[in-house]
XYZ file of C-alpha atoms in Angstrom:
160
model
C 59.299 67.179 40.808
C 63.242 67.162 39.654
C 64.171 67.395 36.497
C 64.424 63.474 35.858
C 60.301 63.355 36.360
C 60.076 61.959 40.160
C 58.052 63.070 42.639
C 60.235 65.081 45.669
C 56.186 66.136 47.653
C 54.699 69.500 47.961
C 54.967 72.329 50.508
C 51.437 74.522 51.286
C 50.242 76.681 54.272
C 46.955 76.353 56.101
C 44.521 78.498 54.799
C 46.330 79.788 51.438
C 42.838 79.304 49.521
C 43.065 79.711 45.833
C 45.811 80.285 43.709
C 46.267 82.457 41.068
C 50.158 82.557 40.735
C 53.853 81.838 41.547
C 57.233 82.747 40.677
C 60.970 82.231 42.418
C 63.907 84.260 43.675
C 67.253 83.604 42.657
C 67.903 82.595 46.520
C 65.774 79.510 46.208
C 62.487 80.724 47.616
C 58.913 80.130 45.894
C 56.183 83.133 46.166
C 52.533 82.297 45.843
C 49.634 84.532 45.100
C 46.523 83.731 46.235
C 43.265 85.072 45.456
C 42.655 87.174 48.639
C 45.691 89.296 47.366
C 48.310 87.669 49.791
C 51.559 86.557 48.920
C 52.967 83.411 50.909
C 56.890 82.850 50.856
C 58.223 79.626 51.214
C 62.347 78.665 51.336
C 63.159 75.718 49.479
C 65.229 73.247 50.995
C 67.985 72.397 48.977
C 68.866 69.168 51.841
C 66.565 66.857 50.058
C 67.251 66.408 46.393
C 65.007 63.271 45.678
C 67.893 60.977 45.585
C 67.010 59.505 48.909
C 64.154 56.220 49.364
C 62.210 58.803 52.101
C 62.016 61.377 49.019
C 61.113 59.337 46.440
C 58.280 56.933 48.224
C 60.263 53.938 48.243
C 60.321 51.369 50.980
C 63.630 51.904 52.832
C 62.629 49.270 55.451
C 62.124 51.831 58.411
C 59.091 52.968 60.022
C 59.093 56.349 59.149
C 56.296 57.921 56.586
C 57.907 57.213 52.672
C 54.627 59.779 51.533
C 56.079 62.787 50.033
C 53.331 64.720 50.254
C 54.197 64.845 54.078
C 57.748 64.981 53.224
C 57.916 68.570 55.291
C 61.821 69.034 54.546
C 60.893 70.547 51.084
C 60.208 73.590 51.962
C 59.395 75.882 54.812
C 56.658 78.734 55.221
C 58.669 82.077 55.901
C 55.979 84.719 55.920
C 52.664 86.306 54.083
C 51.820 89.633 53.458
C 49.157 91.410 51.579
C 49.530 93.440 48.242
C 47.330 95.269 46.140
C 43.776 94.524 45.853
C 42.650 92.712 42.581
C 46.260 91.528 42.115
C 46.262 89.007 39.112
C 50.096 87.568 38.466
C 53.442 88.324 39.811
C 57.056 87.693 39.352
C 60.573 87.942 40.760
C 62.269 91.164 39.633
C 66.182 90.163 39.833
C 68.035 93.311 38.927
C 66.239 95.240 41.993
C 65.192 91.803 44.092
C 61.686 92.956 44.053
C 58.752 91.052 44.108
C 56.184 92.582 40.704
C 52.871 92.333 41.076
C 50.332 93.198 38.486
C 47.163 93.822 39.405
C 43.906 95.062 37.636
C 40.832 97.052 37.991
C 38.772 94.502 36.184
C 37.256 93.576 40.112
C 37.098 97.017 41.224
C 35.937 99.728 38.451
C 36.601 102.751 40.580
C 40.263 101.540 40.669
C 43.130 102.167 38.513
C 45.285 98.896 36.460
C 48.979 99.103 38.233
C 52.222 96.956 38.740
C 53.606 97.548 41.951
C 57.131 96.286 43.516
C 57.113 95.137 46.499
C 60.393 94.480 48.778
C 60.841 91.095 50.026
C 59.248 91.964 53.255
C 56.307 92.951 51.874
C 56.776 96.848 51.514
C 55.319 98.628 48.612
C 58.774 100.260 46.888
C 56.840 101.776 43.751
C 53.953 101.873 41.687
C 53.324 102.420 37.982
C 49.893 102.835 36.316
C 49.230 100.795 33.346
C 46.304 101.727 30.700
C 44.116 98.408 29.763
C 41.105 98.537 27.772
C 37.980 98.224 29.710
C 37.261 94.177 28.340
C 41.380 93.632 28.686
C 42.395 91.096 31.534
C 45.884 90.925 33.391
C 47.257 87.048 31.995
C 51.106 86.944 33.245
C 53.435 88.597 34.154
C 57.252 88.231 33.673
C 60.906 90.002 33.684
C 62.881 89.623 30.914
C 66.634 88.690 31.024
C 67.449 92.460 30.597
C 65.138 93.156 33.399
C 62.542 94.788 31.808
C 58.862 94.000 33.337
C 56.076 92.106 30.616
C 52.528 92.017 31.487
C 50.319 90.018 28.786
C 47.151 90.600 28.823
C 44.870 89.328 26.280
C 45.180 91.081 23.399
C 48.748 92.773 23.722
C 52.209 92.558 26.054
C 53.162 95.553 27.936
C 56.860 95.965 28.765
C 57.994 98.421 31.439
């Protein structure tokens, strides 16, 4: 949607499952996490900003396909990679442009609660153990504008 309420479409890749949550760069691309632990980047097309009939499902008299759900100039898939297992929220890091990723050992007891930073192509960059009570749940996770790293959980915020 832009910012006046109208409809632009929606961008997806086959086979991206469940999500579980998403976050943007400052360069205009969207990051996805899904539930198998993989992230899915997608650039945003900045060509197509709803002002347009083909954008905005109105008849413009031509044959072409005024749905904007197939409108396929709103974004393009760029690449997926996997991250750490039982990862539960992530965010855009700006000061380092790292991708955060918070994930929890709620799924997997023998495992440890972490945020990680990943590199834009997917490469772990550094890892930082976080202590959660054992009923605790990862909720968010967030940079502030000072570029510190929050993860809420439910009963208290962390900040890195």
């Amino acid at each position: 949607y832009n910012t006046d309420g109208k409809r632009l479409g929606n961008f997806s890749q086959r086979g991206i499952g469940r999500l579980l949550d998403i976050t943007a760069d400052d360069n205009g691309n969207v990051m996805v996490l899904n539930k198998s632990d993989c992230v899915y980047v997608f650039a945003l097309s900045t060509a197509n900003n709803g002002d347009d009939d083909d954008a905005n499902n109105g008849d413009d008299g031509d044959d072409g396909d005024d749905d904007p759900a197939s409108n396929s100039n709103l974004a393009r898939f760029l690449k997926k990679f996997k991250v750490a297992p039982s990862a539960r929220a992530i965010a855009f890091h700006w000061p380092t442009g790292n991708l955060v990723v918070a994930s929890s050992s709620e799924i997997d007891p023998g495992s440890r609660s972490r945020v990680l930073l990943y590199s834009m192509e997917g490469n772990l960059e550094r890892s930082i153990d976080i202590k959660l009570e054992d009923t605790d749940r990862i909720r968010a996770a967030r940079v502030s504008s000072d570029g510190s790293i929050c993860v809420a959980t439910d009963r208290k915020v962390l900040v890195l």
